[in-house]
PDB file of C-alpha atoms in Angstrom:
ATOM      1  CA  UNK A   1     -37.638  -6.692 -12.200  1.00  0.00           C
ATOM      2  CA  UNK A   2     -37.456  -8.909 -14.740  1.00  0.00           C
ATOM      3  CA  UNK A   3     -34.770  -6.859 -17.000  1.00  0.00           C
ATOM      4  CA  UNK A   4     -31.832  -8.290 -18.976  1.00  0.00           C
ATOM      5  CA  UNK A   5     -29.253  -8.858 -16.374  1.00  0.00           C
ATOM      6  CA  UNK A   6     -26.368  -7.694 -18.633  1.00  0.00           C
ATOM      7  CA  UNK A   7     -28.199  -4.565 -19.362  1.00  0.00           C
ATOM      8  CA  UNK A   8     -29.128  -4.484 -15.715  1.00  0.00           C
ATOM      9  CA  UNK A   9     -25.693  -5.163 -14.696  1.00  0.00           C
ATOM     10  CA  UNK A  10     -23.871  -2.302 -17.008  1.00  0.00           C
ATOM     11  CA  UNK A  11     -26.805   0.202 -16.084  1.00  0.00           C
ATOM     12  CA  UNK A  12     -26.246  -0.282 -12.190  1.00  0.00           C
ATOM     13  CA  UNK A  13     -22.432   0.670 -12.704  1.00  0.00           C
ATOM     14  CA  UNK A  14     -23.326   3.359 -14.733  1.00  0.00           C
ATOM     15  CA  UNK A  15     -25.752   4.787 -12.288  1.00  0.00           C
ATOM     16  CA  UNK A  16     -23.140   4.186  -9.490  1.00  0.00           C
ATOM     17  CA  UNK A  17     -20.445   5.909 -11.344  1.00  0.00           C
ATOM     18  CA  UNK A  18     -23.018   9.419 -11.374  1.00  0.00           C
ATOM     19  CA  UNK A  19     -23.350   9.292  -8.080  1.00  0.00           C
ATOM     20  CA  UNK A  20     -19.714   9.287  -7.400  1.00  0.00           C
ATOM     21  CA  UNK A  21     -19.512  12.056  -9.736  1.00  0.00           C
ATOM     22  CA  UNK A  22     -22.588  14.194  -7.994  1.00  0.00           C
ATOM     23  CA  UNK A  23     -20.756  13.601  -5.290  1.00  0.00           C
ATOM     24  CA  UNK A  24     -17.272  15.567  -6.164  1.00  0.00           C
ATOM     25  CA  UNK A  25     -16.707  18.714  -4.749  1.00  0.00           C
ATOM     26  CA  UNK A  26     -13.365  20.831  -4.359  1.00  0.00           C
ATOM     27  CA  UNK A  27     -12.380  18.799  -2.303  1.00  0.00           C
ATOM     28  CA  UNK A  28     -11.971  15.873  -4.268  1.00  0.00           C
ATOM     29  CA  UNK A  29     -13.806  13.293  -6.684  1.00  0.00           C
ATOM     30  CA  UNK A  30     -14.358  10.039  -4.575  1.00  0.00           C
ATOM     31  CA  UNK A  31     -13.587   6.845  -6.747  1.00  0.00           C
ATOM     32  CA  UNK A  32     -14.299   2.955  -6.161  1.00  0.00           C
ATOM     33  CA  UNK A  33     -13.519  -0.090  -8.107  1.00  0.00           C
ATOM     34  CA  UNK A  34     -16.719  -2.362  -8.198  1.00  0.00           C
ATOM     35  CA  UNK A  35     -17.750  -5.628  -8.744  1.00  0.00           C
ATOM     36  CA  UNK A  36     -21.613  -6.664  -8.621  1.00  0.00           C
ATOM     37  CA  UNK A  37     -22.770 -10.314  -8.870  1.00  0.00           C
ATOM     38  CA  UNK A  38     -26.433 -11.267 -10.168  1.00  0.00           C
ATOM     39  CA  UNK A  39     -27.425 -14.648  -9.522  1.00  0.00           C
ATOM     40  CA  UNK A  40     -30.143 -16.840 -11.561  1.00  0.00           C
ATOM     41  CA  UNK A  41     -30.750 -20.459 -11.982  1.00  0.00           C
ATOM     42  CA  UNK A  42     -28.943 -20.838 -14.413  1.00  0.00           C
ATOM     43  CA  UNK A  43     -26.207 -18.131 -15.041  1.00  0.00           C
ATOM     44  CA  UNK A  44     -23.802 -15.444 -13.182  1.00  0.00           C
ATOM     45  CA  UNK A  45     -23.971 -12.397 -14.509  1.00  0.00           C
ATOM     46  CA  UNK A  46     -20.809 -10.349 -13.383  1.00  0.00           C
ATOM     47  CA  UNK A  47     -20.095  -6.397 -14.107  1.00  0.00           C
ATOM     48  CA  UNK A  48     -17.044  -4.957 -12.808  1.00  0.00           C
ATOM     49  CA  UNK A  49     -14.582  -1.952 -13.348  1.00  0.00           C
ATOM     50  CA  UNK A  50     -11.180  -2.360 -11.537  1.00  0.00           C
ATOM     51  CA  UNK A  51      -9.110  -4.463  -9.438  1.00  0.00           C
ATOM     52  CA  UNK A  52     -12.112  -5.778  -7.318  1.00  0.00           C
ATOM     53  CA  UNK A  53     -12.585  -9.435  -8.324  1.00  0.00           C
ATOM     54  CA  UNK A  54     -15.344 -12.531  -9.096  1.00  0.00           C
ATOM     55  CA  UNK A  55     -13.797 -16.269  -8.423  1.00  0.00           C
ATOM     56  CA  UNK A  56     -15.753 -19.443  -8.790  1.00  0.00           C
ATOM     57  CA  UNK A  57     -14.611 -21.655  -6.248  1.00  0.00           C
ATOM     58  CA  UNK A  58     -15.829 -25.568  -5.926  1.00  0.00           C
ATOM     59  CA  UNK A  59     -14.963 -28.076  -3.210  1.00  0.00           C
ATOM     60  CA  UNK A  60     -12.621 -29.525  -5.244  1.00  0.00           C
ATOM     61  CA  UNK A  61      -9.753 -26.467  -5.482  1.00  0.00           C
ATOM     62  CA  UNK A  62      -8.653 -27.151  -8.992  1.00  0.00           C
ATOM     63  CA  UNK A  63     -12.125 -26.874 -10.034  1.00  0.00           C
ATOM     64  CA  UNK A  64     -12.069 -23.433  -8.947  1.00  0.00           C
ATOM     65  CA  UNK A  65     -11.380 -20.098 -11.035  1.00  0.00           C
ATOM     66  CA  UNK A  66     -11.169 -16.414 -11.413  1.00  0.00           C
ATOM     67  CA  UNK A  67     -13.888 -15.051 -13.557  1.00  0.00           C
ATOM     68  CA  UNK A  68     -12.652 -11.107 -13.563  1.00  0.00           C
ATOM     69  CA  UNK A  69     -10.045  -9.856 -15.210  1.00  0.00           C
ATOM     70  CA  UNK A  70      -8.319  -6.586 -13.243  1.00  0.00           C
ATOM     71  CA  UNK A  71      -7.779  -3.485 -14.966  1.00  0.00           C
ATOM     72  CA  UNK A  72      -4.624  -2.752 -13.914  1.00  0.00           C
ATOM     73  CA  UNK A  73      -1.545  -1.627 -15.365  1.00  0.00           C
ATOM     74  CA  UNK A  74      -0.143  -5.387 -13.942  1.00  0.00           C
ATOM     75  CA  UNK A  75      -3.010  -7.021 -15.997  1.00  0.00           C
ATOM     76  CA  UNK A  76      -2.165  -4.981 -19.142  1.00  0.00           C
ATOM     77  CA  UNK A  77       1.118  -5.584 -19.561  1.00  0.00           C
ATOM     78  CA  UNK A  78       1.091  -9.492 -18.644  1.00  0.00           C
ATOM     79  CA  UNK A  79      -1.656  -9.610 -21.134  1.00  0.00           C
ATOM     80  CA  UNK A  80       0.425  -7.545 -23.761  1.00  0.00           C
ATOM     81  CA  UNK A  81       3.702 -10.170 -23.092  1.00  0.00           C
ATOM     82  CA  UNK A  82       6.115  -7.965 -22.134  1.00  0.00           C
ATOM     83  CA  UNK A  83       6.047  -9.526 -18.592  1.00  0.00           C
ATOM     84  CA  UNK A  84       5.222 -12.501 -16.883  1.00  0.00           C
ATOM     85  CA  UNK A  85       2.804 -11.901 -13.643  1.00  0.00           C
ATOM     86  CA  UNK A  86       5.775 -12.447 -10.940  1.00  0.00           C
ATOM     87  CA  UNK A  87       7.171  -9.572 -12.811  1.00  0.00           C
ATOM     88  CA  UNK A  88       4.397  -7.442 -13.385  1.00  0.00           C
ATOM     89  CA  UNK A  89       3.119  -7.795  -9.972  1.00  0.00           C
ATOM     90  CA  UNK A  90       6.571  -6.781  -8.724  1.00  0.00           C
ATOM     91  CA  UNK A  91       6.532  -3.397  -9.867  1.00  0.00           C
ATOM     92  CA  UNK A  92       6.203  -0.682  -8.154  1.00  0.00           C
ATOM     93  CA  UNK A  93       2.727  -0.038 -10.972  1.00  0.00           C
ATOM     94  CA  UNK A  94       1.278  -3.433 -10.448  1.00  0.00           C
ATOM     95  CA  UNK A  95      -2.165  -1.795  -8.857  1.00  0.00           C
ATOM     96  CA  UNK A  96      -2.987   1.093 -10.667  1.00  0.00           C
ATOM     97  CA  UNK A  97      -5.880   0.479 -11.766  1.00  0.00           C
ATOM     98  CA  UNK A  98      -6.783   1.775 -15.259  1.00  0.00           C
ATOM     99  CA  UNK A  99     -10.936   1.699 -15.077  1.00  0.00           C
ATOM    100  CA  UNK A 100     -12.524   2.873 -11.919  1.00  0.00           C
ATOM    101  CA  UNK A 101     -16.285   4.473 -11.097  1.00  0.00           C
ATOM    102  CA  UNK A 102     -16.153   7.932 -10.722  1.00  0.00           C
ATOM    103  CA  UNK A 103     -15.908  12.121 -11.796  1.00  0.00           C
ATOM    104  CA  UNK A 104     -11.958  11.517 -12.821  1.00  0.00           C
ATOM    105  CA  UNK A 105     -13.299   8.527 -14.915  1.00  0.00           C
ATOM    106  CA  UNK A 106     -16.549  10.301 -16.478  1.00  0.00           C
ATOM    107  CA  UNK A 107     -17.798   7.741 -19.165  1.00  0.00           C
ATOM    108  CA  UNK A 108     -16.815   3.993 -17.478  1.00  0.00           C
ATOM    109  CA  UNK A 109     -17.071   0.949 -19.693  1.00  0.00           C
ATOM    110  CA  UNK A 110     -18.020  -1.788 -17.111  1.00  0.00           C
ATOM    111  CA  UNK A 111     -17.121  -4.857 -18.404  1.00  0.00           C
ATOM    112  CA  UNK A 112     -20.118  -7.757 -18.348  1.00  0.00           C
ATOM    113  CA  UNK A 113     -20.048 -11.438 -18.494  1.00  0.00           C
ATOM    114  CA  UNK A 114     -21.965 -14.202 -18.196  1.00  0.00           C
ATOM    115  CA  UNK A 115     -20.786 -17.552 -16.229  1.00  0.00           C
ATOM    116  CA  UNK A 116     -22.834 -21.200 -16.295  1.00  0.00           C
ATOM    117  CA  UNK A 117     -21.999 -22.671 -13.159  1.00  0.00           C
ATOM    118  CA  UNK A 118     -20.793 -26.361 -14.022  1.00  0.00           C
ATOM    119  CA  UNK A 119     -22.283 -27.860 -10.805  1.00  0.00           C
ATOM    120  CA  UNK A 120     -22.698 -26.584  -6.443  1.00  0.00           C
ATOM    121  CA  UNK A 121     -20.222 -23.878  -5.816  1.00  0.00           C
ATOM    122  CA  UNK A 122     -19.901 -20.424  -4.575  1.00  0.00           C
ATOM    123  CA  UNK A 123     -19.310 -17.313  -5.886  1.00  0.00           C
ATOM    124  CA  UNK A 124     -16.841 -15.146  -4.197  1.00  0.00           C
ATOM    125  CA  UNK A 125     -16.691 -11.071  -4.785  1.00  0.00           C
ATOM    126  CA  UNK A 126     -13.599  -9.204  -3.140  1.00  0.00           C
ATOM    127  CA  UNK A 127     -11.173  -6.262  -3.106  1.00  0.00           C
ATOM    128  CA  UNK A 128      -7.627  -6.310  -3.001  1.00  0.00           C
ATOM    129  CA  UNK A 129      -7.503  -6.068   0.370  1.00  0.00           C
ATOM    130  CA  UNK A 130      -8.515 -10.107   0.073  1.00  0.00           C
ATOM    131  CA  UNK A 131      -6.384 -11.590  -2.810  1.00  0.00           C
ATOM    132  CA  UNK A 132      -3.017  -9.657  -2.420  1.00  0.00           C
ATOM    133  CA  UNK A 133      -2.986 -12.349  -0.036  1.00  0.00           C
ATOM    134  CA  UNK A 134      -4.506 -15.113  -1.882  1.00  0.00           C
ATOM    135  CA  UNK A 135      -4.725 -14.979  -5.665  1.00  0.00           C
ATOM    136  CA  UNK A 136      -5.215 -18.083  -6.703  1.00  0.00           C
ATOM    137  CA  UNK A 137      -8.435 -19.277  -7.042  1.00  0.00           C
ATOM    138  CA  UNK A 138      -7.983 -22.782  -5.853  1.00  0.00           C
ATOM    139  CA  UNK A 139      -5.713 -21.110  -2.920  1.00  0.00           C
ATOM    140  CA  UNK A 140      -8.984 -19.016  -2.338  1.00  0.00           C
ATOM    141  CA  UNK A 141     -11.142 -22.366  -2.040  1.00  0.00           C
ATOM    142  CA  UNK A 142      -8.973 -24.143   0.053  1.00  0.00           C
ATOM    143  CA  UNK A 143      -9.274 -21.178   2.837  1.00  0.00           C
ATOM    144  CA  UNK A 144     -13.207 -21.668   2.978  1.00  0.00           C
ATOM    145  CA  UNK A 145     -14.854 -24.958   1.118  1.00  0.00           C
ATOM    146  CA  UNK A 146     -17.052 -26.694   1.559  1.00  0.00           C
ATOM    147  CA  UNK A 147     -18.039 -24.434   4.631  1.00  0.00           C
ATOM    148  CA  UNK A 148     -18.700 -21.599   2.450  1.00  0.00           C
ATOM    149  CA  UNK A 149     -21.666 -23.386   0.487  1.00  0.00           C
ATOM    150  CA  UNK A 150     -23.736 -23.814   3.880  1.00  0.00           C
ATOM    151  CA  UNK A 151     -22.515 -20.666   6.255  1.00  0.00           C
ATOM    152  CA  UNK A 152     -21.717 -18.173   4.202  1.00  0.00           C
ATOM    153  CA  UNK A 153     -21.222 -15.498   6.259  1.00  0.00           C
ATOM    154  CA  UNK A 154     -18.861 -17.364   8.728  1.00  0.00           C
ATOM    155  CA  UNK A 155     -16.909 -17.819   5.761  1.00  0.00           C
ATOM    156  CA  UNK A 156     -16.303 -14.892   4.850  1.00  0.00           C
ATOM    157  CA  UNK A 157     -15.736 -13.511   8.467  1.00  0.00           C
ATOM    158  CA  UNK A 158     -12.981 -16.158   8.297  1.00  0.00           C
ATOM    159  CA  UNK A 159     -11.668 -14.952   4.920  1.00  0.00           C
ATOM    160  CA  UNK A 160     -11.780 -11.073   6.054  1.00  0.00           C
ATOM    161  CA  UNK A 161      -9.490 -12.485   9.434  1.00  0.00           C
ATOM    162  CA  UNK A 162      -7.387 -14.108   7.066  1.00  0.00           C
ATOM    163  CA  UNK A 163      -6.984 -10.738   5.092  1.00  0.00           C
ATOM    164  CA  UNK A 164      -6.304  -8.823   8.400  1.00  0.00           C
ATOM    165  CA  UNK A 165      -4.043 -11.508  10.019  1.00  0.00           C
ATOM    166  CA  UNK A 166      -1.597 -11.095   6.691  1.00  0.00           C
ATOM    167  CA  UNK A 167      -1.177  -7.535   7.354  1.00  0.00           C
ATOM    168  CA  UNK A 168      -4.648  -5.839   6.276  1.00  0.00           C
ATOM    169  CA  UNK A 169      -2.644  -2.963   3.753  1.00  0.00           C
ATOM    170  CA  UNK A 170      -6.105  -2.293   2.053  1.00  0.00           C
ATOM    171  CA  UNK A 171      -9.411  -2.741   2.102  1.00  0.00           C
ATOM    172  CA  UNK A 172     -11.166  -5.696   2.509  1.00  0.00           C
ATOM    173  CA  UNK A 173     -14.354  -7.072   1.387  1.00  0.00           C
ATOM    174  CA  UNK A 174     -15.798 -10.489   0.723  1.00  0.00           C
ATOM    175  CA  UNK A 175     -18.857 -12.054  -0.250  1.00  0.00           C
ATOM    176  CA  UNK A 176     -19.773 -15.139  -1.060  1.00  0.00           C
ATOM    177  CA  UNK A 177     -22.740 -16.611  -2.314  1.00  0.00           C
ATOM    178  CA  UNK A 178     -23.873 -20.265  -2.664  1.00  0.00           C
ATOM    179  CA  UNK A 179     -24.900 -21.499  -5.809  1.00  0.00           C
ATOM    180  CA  UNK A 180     -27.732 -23.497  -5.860  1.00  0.00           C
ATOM    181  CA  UNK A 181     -29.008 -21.725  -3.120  1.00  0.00           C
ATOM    182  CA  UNK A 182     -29.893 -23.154  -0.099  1.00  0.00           C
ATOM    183  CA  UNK A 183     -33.364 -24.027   0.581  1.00  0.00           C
ATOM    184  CA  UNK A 184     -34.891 -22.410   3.148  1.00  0.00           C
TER     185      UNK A 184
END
C-alpha cells in the first residue's frame, strides 16, 4: 500500500504475534517462529523472530548466503565465544529458540533488515525442518539452482522431499522467490 516496508514488515509480526495471543486459551498459548520476505526492485526487506530462516542463494554457490540470524540459545552462545557452532549445535539446547510470536512472548522485537540483491538470485524462506539438513547456504543452492530462478515451486517441492527423505524430525517449509522476477 505503499508503506515503509520496515515499518510494514515489524507491524505484520506484531499483528501476527496478537493473534497468537487472542488465540490462547487454558489450554495452551500457540507459538510460531516467523520469517516474512517483502520484495521490491531494488531491496529485500526481511522481518523475522526465531529459528525460521532467509538465505540468498545465486547460481554460483559461494555467492550464496544466509541473511537471518536464529535466535537460539546455539546462536547466542557461538556469538558470545564460548563455543564454536559444531559445539553449540551439539548440545542438547542448540534449538531453543529465545524470540518467538506469541501469549508466552507478549511484547516480540522482530528483527528487520534490508538486503540489495547484487545481481539474479532467489530468495529462500524456511523452518528448521529444511536446514537441520542443509545449513549452509551454498549447500542450500547447490540442491536447487539455477532451477529455482525459473520454477519455483518445483524447487521447492524438491527441497521439502529433500527435507523429508533426511528424516523429516520437524516441520518443513520453503519458499523461494526469484529475484528479478520473471516476466510474465
Amino acid at each position: 500500500a505503499g508503506d515503509d516496508p520496515a515499518a510494514a514488515a515489524g507491524a505484520a509480526a506484531r499483528e501476527a504475534a496478537q493473534a497468537l495471543t487472542d488465540m490462547a486459551d487454558s489450554d495452551g498459548a500457540p507459538a510460531a517462529t516467523y520469517v516474512s520476505a517483502t520484495i521490491d526492485p531494488e531491496h529485500v526487506t526481511l522481518c523475522w523472530l526465531g529459528d525460521s530462516r532467509a538465505y540468498w542463494l545465486t547460481a554460483d554457490p559461494a555467492g550464496s548466503v544466509r541473511l537471518t540470524k536464529d535466535d537460539s540459545i546455539a546462536e547466542e552462545i557461538v556469538a558470545a565465544g564460548v563455543a564454536t557452532v559444531d559445539e553449540a549445535m551439539a548440545s542438547p539446547q542448540a534449538h531453543v529458540i529465545t524470540r518467538w510470536l506469541g501469549a508466552d512472548l507478549p511484547d516480540p522485537e522482530p528483527h528487520v533488515a534490508r538486503f540489495r540483491p547484487p545481481g539474479p538470485g532467489v530468495v529462500l524462506i524456511c523452518s528448521d525442518g529444511l536446514w537441520n539438513y542443509r545449513p549452509e547456504a551454498g549447500d542450500l543452492a547447490g540442491l536447487v539452482m539455477p532451477a529455482a530462478q525459473t520454477e519455483p515451486l518445483p524447487a521447492a517441492a524438491g527441497l521439502v522431499k529433500f527435507a523429508v527423505d533426511r528424516g523429516g524430525l520437524d516441520n518443513i517449509t520453503v519458499v523461494l522467490i526469484p529475484v528479478p522476477f520473471a516476466a510474465e
